[in-house]
Amino acid sequence: MGTIIDGKALSLSLKEEMKERIINLENEYGRKPRLAVIIVGDNPASRSYVRGKINAASFVGMDSVLVELPEDVEERKLLETIDNLNRDENTDGILVQLPLPRHIDEEKVIDSICIEKDVDGFHPGNVAKLWLGRKCIIPCTPKGIIKMIESTGIEISGKKAVVVGRSNIVGKPVAKLLLDRNATVTIAHSRTRDLAQTCREADILVAAVGKPNMIGADMIKPGAVVIDVGINRIPTIREDGTEGSRLVGDVDFDSAAGIASFITPVPGGVGPMTITMLMENTIECFLSRQ
Ligand code: NDP
């Protein structure tokens, strides 16, 4: 049985360190880092993510503000809200929870966040810097994934890494971060011909697809490090016959854990680390503005 990379425990220890750091920052600069989170509409998943982010900010002792806008808010009003936060001296990080309602141009919104306050690292300016190898704000989920791999103590340099998924928020940036650490990286996607064989070659396998349990033990090289980014809610029937649901990853954890050397669980793996990296990014934005 592989060792579980406990994202919850790793997050907690990082957040405890941040608590100390924020006290010191306040003493040194006379104020704490401040994160602004904007949510549009009532999507239950988005609400729950946002709650997690605000709770984490309060846990580490950071200031935060939640801006709630109605589902039918005009794009102009959202851009105006961002502009005010861009200008606000005391706001260090701005995050707009995605996805946004259809009538709002997501790209326009991301582009409007001032690059120094772009805690998600989604602004094209930050993306360009990441790919150029310049100092930048690194997107939270990929950053957390690298921390989890590094926590195992394995050497990334020279290893074969396979990232399944090529989204802008997970697959592509995590592939670049692995490349920066001298892994030989393959990015697989829905058109990859023999996905199972590609995955079996990986010393480090990152699954970021959004398909419940699609990566089974037969797709994993013995001893591989497996990072499961997927968050999939599947329906279940409770003992009393009522309908419920539970979260599963993209990796079939029960079979994969028997063959991997290290593996992340879902829930309790990449999810908590993503939020913790958001806190870290907010501190970095705060420092870069001093
Ligand atoms: P996207 O839907 O943007 O991307 C999914 C990727 O998976 C695409 O590149 C797609 O390929 C690829 N894909 C789809 N089907 C297959 C297949 N059968 N075989 C191989 N590749 C396939 O998703 P995200 O990157 O945004 O998210 C991925 C998962 O990670 C989701 O479950 C999401 O909820 C979760 N997530 C978790 C986070 C966390 O904090 N734990 C944060 C962000 C996301 P193609 O490009 O060819 O269409």
CSV table of C-alpha atoms and ligand atoms in Angstrom, one decimal:
chain,number,residue,atom,x,y,z
A,1,MET,CA,0.0,0.0,0.0
A,2,GLY,CA,1.4,3.4,-1.0
A,3,THR,CA,1.9,6.2,1.4
A,4,ILE,CA,-1.0,8.7,1.5
A,5,ILE,CA,0.1,12.3,0.9
A,6,ASP,CA,-2.1,14.0,3.4
A,7,GLY,CA,-3.1,17.4,1.9
A,8,LYS,CA,-5.1,18.3,5.0
A,9,ALA,CA,-2.2,17.8,7.4
A,10,LEU,CA,0.4,19.5,5.1
A,11,SER,CA,-2.0,22.4,4.7
A,12,LEU,CA,-2.5,22.7,8.4
A,13,SER,CA,1.2,22.8,9.1
A,14,LEU,CA,1.8,25.5,6.4
A,15,LYS,CA,-1.1,27.5,7.7
A,16,GLU,CA,0.3,27.4,11.3
A,17,GLU,CA,3.5,28.8,9.9
A,18,MET,CA,1.6,31.5,8.1
A,19,LYS,CA,-0.1,32.6,11.3
A,20,GLU,CA,3.3,33.4,12.8
A,21,ARG,CA,4.4,35.1,9.6
A,22,ILE,CA,1.3,37.3,9.4
A,23,ILE,CA,1.7,38.5,13.0
A,24,ASN,CA,5.3,39.5,12.1
A,25,LEU,CA,4.2,41.2,8.9
A,26,GLU,CA,1.6,43.2,10.8
A,27,ASN,CA,4.3,44.3,13.3
A,28,GLU,CA,6.7,45.2,10.6
A,29,TYR,CA,4.3,47.0,8.1
A,30,GLY,CA,1.5,48.1,10.4
A,31,ARG,CA,-1.2,46.1,8.6
A,32,LYS,CA,-2.1,42.5,7.6
A,33,PRO,CA,-2.3,41.1,4.1
A,34,ARG,CA,-5.9,41.5,2.8
A,35,LEU,CA,-7.7,39.2,0.3
A,36,ALA,CA,-10.8,40.3,-1.6
A,37,VAL,CA,-13.0,37.5,-3.0
A,38,ILE,CA,-15.8,38.3,-5.4
A,39,ILE,CA,-18.6,35.9,-6.0
A,40,VAL,CA,-21.3,36.3,-8.6
A,41,GLY,CA,-24.6,34.4,-8.2
A,42,ASP,CA,-25.6,31.5,-6.1
A,43,ASN,CA,-23.8,28.4,-7.5
A,44,PRO,CA,-23.6,26.0,-4.5
A,45,ALA,CA,-20.2,24.7,-5.4
A,46,SER,CA,-18.8,28.2,-5.9
A,47,ARG,CA,-20.3,29.3,-2.6
A,48,SER,CA,-18.7,26.3,-0.8
A,49,TYR,CA,-15.2,27.1,-2.4
A,50,VAL,CA,-15.5,30.8,-1.4
A,51,ARG,CA,-16.5,29.9,2.1
A,52,GLY,CA,-13.4,27.7,2.4
A,53,LYS,CA,-11.2,30.6,1.2
A,54,ILE,CA,-12.7,33.1,3.6
A,55,ASN,CA,-12.4,30.6,6.5
A,56,ALA,CA,-8.7,29.9,5.6
A,57,ALA,CA,-8.0,33.6,5.6
A,58,SER,CA,-9.5,34.0,9.0
A,59,PHE,CA,-7.6,30.9,10.3
A,60,VAL,CA,-4.2,32.4,9.3
A,61,GLY,CA,-5.2,35.8,10.7
A,62,MET,CA,-5.4,37.6,7.3
A,63,ASP,CA,-7.9,40.3,6.5
A,64,SER,CA,-10.5,39.3,4.0
A,65,VAL,CA,-13.5,40.8,2.3
A,66,LEU,CA,-16.3,38.9,0.5
A,67,VAL,CA,-18.1,40.9,-2.3
A,68,GLU,CA,-21.3,39.2,-3.3
A,69,LEU,CA,-22.9,40.2,-6.5
A,70,PRO,CA,-26.3,39.0,-7.9
A,71,GLU,CA,-26.4,36.5,-10.8
A,72,ASP,CA,-27.7,39.2,-13.2
A,73,VAL,CA,-25.1,41.8,-12.3
A,74,GLU,CA,-24.0,43.8,-15.3
A,75,GLU,CA,-20.5,43.1,-16.5
A,76,ARG,CA,-19.8,46.9,-16.2
A,77,LYS,CA,-20.6,46.7,-12.5
A,78,LEU,CA,-18.3,43.8,-11.9
A,79,LEU,CA,-15.5,45.5,-13.7
A,80,GLU,CA,-16.1,48.6,-11.7
A,81,THR,CA,-15.9,46.6,-8.4
A,82,ILE,CA,-12.6,45.1,-9.6
A,83,ASP,CA,-11.3,48.6,-10.5
A,84,ASN,CA,-12.1,49.9,-7.0
A,85,LEU,CA,-10.2,47.0,-5.4
A,86,ASN,CA,-7.3,47.5,-7.8
A,87,ARG,CA,-7.1,51.1,-6.6
A,88,ASP,CA,-7.5,50.2,-2.9
A,89,GLU,CA,-4.2,50.6,-1.1
A,90,ASN,CA,-5.1,48.0,1.5
A,91,THR,CA,-6.2,45.2,-0.8
A,92,ASP,CA,-3.4,42.9,-1.8
A,93,GLY,CA,-5.1,40.0,-3.5
A,94,ILE,CA,-8.2,39.9,-5.7
A,95,LEU,CA,-9.9,36.7,-6.6
A,96,VAL,CA,-13.0,36.4,-8.8
A,97,GLN,CA,-14.6,33.0,-8.3
A,98,LEU,CA,-15.1,31.2,-11.6
A,99,PRO,CA,-17.2,30.2,-13.5
A,100,LEU,CA,-19.1,33.4,-14.1
A,101,PRO,CA,-22.6,33.7,-15.6
A,102,ARG,CA,-22.7,33.5,-19.4
A,103,HIS,CA,-23.5,37.1,-20.0
A,104,ILE,CA,-20.1,38.1,-18.5
A,105,ASP,CA,-16.9,37.9,-20.5
A,106,GLU,CA,-14.6,35.8,-18.2
A,107,GLU,CA,-11.4,36.8,-20.1
A,108,LYS,CA,-12.3,40.5,-19.8
A,109,VAL,CA,-12.8,40.1,-16.1
A,110,ILE,CA,-9.5,38.2,-15.5
A,111,ASP,CA,-7.6,40.8,-17.6
A,112,SER,CA,-9.0,43.6,-15.5
A,113,ILE,CA,-7.4,42.4,-12.3
A,114,CYS,CA,-4.2,44.3,-11.6
A,115,ILE,CA,-1.3,41.9,-12.2
A,116,GLU,CA,0.3,42.5,-8.8
A,117,LYS,CA,-3.0,41.5,-7.1
A,118,ASP,CA,-3.8,38.5,-9.3
A,119,VAL,CA,-3.7,35.9,-6.5
A,120,ASP,CA,-5.0,33.1,-8.8
A,121,GLY,CA,-2.2,33.7,-11.3
A,122,PHE,CA,-4.7,33.6,-14.2
A,123,HIS,CA,-3.9,37.0,-15.7
A,124,PRO,CA,-2.2,36.7,-19.1
A,125,GLY,CA,0.7,38.8,-17.7
A,126,ASN,CA,1.3,36.2,-15.0
A,127,VAL,CA,0.8,33.3,-17.4
A,128,ALA,CA,3.4,34.7,-19.8
A,129,LYS,CA,5.9,35.2,-17.0
A,130,LEU,CA,5.4,31.6,-15.8
A,131,TRP,CA,6.2,30.3,-19.3
A,132,LEU,CA,9.1,32.7,-19.7
A,133,GLY,CA,10.5,31.4,-16.4
A,134,ARG,CA,10.2,34.9,-14.8
A,135,LYS,CA,9.2,35.6,-11.2
A,136,CYS,CA,5.4,35.5,-11.1
A,137,ILE,CA,2.3,34.5,-9.2
A,138,ILE,CA,1.9,30.8,-9.6
A,139,PRO,CA,-1.6,29.4,-9.9
A,140,CYS,CA,-2.7,27.9,-6.6
A,141,THR,CA,-3.6,24.3,-7.6
A,142,PRO,CA,-0.4,23.6,-9.6
A,143,LYS,CA,1.7,25.3,-6.8
A,144,GLY,CA,0.1,23.0,-4.2
A,145,ILE,CA,0.7,19.9,-6.4
A,146,ILE,CA,4.4,20.7,-6.6
A,147,LYS,CA,4.5,21.2,-2.8
A,148,MET,CA,2.8,17.8,-2.3
A,149,ILE,CA,5.3,16.0,-4.7
A,150,GLU,CA,8.2,17.7,-2.9
A,151,SER,CA,6.8,16.6,0.5
A,152,THR,CA,7.5,13.0,-0.5
A,153,GLY,CA,11.2,13.7,-0.7
A,154,ILE,CA,11.5,12.1,-4.2
A,155,GLU,CA,13.7,13.8,-6.7
A,156,ILE,CA,11.7,15.3,-9.6
A,157,SER,CA,14.7,16.0,-11.8
A,158,GLY,CA,15.1,13.3,-14.5
A,159,LYS,CA,11.8,11.7,-13.8
A,160,LYS,CA,9.1,11.0,-16.4
A,161,ALA,CA,6.0,13.0,-15.5
A,162,VAL,CA,2.6,12.6,-17.2
A,163,VAL,CA,-0.1,15.2,-16.7
A,164,VAL,CA,-3.5,14.1,-17.9
A,165,GLY,CA,-5.5,17.3,-18.7
A,166,ARG,CA,-4.4,20.4,-20.4
A,167,SER,CA,-6.5,23.2,-18.9
A,168,ASN,CA,-5.1,26.6,-18.3
A,169,ILE,CA,-5.7,26.4,-14.6
A,170,VAL,CA,-4.2,23.0,-13.8
A,171,GLY,CA,-2.8,20.8,-16.6
A,172,LYS,CA,-0.7,23.3,-18.5
A,173,PRO,CA,0.8,25.2,-15.5
A,174,VAL,CA,1.6,22.1,-13.6
A,175,ALA,CA,3.4,20.6,-16.6
A,176,LYS,CA,5.5,23.8,-16.8
A,177,LEU,CA,6.4,23.7,-13.1
A,178,LEU,CA,7.4,20.0,-13.5
A,179,LEU,CA,9.5,21.0,-16.6
A,180,ASP,CA,11.1,23.7,-14.5
A,181,ARG,CA,12.2,21.0,-12.1
A,182,ASN,CA,13.7,19.0,-14.9
A,183,ALA,CA,11.1,16.3,-15.3
A,184,THR,CA,10.5,15.0,-18.8
A,185,VAL,CA,6.9,15.9,-19.2
A,186,THR,CA,4.1,14.5,-21.4
A,187,ILE,CA,0.7,16.3,-21.4
A,188,ALA,CA,-2.1,13.9,-22.2
A,189,HIS,CA,-5.7,14.8,-23.1
A,190,SER,CA,-8.9,13.5,-24.6
A,191,ARG,CA,-7.2,12.9,-28.0
A,192,THR,CA,-4.2,11.0,-26.6
A,193,ARG,CA,-4.2,7.6,-28.4
A,194,ASP,CA,-3.2,5.1,-25.8
A,195,LEU,CA,-3.8,6.9,-22.6
A,196,ALA,CA,-3.2,3.8,-20.4
A,197,GLN,CA,0.2,3.1,-21.9
A,198,THR,CA,1.2,6.8,-21.7
A,199,CYS,CA,0.2,6.8,-18.0
A,200,ARG,CA,2.0,3.6,-17.3
A,201,GLU,CA,5.3,5.2,-18.3
A,202,ALA,CA,4.9,7.9,-15.6
A,203,ASP,CA,7.1,8.1,-12.5
A,204,ILE,CA,4.9,11.0,-11.5
A,205,LEU,CA,1.3,11.0,-12.7
A,206,VAL,CA,-1.0,14.0,-12.3
A,207,ALA,CA,-4.6,13.4,-13.1
A,208,ALA,CA,-6.6,16.6,-13.8
A,209,VAL,CA,-9.5,15.5,-15.9
A,210,GLY,CA,-12.9,15.6,-14.1
A,211,LYS,CA,-13.9,12.0,-14.8
A,212,PRO,CA,-14.7,9.9,-11.7
A,213,ASN,CA,-12.2,7.0,-11.1
A,214,MET,CA,-11.1,6.9,-14.8
A,215,ILE,CA,-7.4,6.1,-13.9
A,216,GLY,CA,-7.2,2.5,-12.6
A,217,ALA,CA,-4.3,0.5,-11.2
A,218,ASP,CA,-3.7,-0.9,-14.7
A,219,MET,CA,-2.7,2.6,-15.8
A,220,ILE,CA,-0.1,3.2,-13.1
A,221,LYS,CA,3.5,2.2,-13.0
A,222,PRO,CA,4.5,0.3,-9.9
A,223,GLY,CA,6.0,2.8,-7.4
A,224,ALA,CA,4.7,5.9,-9.2
A,225,VAL,CA,3.8,9.1,-7.3
A,226,VAL,CA,0.1,9.7,-8.1
A,227,ILE,CA,-1.5,13.1,-7.7
A,228,ASP,CA,-5.3,13.2,-8.1
A,229,VAL,CA,-6.7,16.7,-8.8
A,230,GLY,CA,-10.2,15.6,-9.8
A,231,ILE,CA,-13.2,16.6,-7.8
A,232,ASN,CA,-16.2,14.6,-8.9
A,233,ARG,CA,-19.5,14.4,-7.0
A,234,ILE,CA,-21.2,11.0,-7.6
A,235,PRO,CA,-24.7,10.1,-6.4
A,236,THR,CA,-25.1,7.5,-3.6
A,237,ILE,CA,-28.0,6.0,-1.8
A,238,ARG,CA,-27.9,6.3,2.0
A,239,GLU,CA,-28.8,3.5,4.4
A,240,ASP,CA,-32.2,4.9,4.8
A,241,GLY,CA,-32.8,4.8,1.1
A,242,THR,CA,-32.5,8.6,0.5
A,243,GLU,CA,-30.3,10.0,-2.2
A,244,GLY,CA,-26.9,11.5,-1.2
A,245,SER,CA,-23.6,12.1,-2.9
A,246,ARG,CA,-19.9,11.8,-2.2
A,247,LEU,CA,-16.7,13.1,-3.7
A,248,VAL,CA,-14.3,11.0,-5.7
A,249,GLY,CA,-11.2,11.8,-7.7
A,250,ASP,CA,-10.1,10.9,-11.2
A,251,VAL,CA,-8.1,8.0,-9.8
A,252,ASP,CA,-9.6,4.8,-8.6
A,253,PHE,CA,-8.0,5.3,-5.2
A,254,ASP,CA,-8.7,1.8,-3.8
A,255,SER,CA,-6.9,-0.1,-6.6
A,256,ALA,CA,-4.3,2.6,-7.3
A,257,ALA,CA,-3.1,2.9,-3.7
A,258,GLY,CA,-1.9,-0.7,-3.9
A,259,ILE,CA,0.5,0.1,-6.7
A,260,ALA,CA,1.6,3.7,-6.2
A,261,SER,CA,4.5,4.7,-3.8
A,262,PHE,CA,2.7,7.9,-2.9
A,263,ILE,CA,-0.9,8.9,-3.6
A,264,THR,CA,-3.2,11.8,-2.8
A,265,PRO,CA,-6.7,11.1,-1.5
A,266,VAL,CA,-9.9,12.9,-2.6
A,267,PRO,CA,-11.1,14.6,-0.5
A,268,GLY,CA,-8.3,15.7,1.7
A,269,GLY,CA,-5.6,15.9,-1.0
A,270,VAL,CA,-5.0,18.7,-3.5
A,271,GLY,CA,-8.2,20.6,-2.5
A,272,PRO,CA,-7.0,21.9,0.9
A,273,MET,CA,-3.5,22.6,-0.6
A,274,THR,CA,-5.1,24.8,-3.3
A,275,ILE,CA,-6.7,27.0,-0.6
A,276,THR,CA,-3.5,27.2,1.4
A,277,MET,CA,-1.5,28.3,-1.7
A,278,LEU,CA,-4.1,31.1,-2.1
A,279,MET,CA,-3.1,32.3,1.3
A,280,GLU,CA,0.6,32.1,0.4
A,281,ASN,CA,0.0,34.0,-2.8
A,282,THR,CA,-1.8,36.7,-0.9
A,283,ILE,CA,1.2,37.1,1.4
A,284,GLU,CA,3.5,37.2,-1.7
A,285,CYS,CA,1.3,39.9,-3.3
A,286,PHE,CA,1.3,41.9,0.0
A,287,LEU,CA,5.1,41.7,0.1
A,288,SER,CA,5.6,42.7,-3.5
A,289,ARG,CA,3.5,45.9,-2.9
A,290,GLN,CA,5.6,47.1,0.1
B,1,NDP,P1,-11.1,21.0,-17.7
B,1,NDP,O1,-12.5,20.4,-17.9
B,1,NDP,O2,-10.8,22.4,-18.0
B,1,NDP,O3,-10.0,20.1,-18.4
B,1,NDP,C1,-10.1,18.7,-18.4
B,1,NDP,C2,-9.0,18.1,-19.2
B,1,NDP,O4,-9.2,16.7,-19.2
B,1,NDP,C3,-9.0,18.5,-20.7
B,1,NDP,O5,-7.7,18.9,-21.1
B,1,NDP,C4,-9.5,17.3,-21.4
B,1,NDP,O6,-9.0,17.1,-22.7
B,1,NDP,C5,-9.1,16.2,-20.5
B,1,NDP,N1,-9.9,15.0,-20.7
B,1,NDP,C6,-11.2,14.9,-20.7
B,1,NDP,N2,-11.6,13.6,-20.9
B,1,NDP,C7,-10.5,12.9,-21.1
B,1,NDP,C8,-10.2,11.6,-21.3
B,1,NDP,N3,-11.2,10.7,-21.4
B,1,NDP,N4,-8.9,11.2,-21.4
B,1,NDP,C9,-7.9,12.1,-21.3
B,1,NDP,N5,-8.1,13.4,-21.0
B,1,NDP,C10,-9.4,13.8,-20.9
B,1,NDP,O7,-10.9,20.7,-16.1
B,1,NDP,P2,-9.9,21.4,-15.0
B,1,NDP,O8,-8.5,21.2,-15.4
B,1,NDP,O9,-10.5,22.7,-14.7
B,1,NDP,O10,-10.2,20.4,-13.8
B,1,NDP,C11,-9.9,19.0,-13.8
B,1,NDP,C12,-10.5,18.4,-12.6
B,1,NDP,O11,-9.8,18.9,-11.5
B,1,NDP,C13,-11.9,18.6,-12.3
B,1,NDP,O12,-12.5,17.5,-11.6
B,1,NDP,C14,-11.9,19.8,-11.3
B,1,NDP,O13,-13.1,19.8,-10.5
B,1,NDP,C15,-10.7,19.5,-10.5
B,1,NDP,N6,-10.1,20.7,-9.9
B,1,NDP,C16,-9.7,20.6,-8.7
B,1,NDP,C17,-9.0,21.6,-8.0
B,1,NDP,C18,-8.6,21.4,-6.6
B,1,NDP,O14,-8.3,22.3,-5.9
B,1,NDP,N7,-8.5,20.1,-6.1
B,1,NDP,C19,-8.8,22.9,-8.7
B,1,NDP,C20,-9.2,22.9,-10.1
B,1,NDP,C21,-9.8,21.8,-10.7
B,1,NDP,P3,-9.2,18.1,-23.9
B,1,NDP,O15,-8.4,19.3,-23.7
B,1,NDP,O16,-8.8,17.3,-25.1
B,1,NDP,O17,-10.7,18.4,-23.9
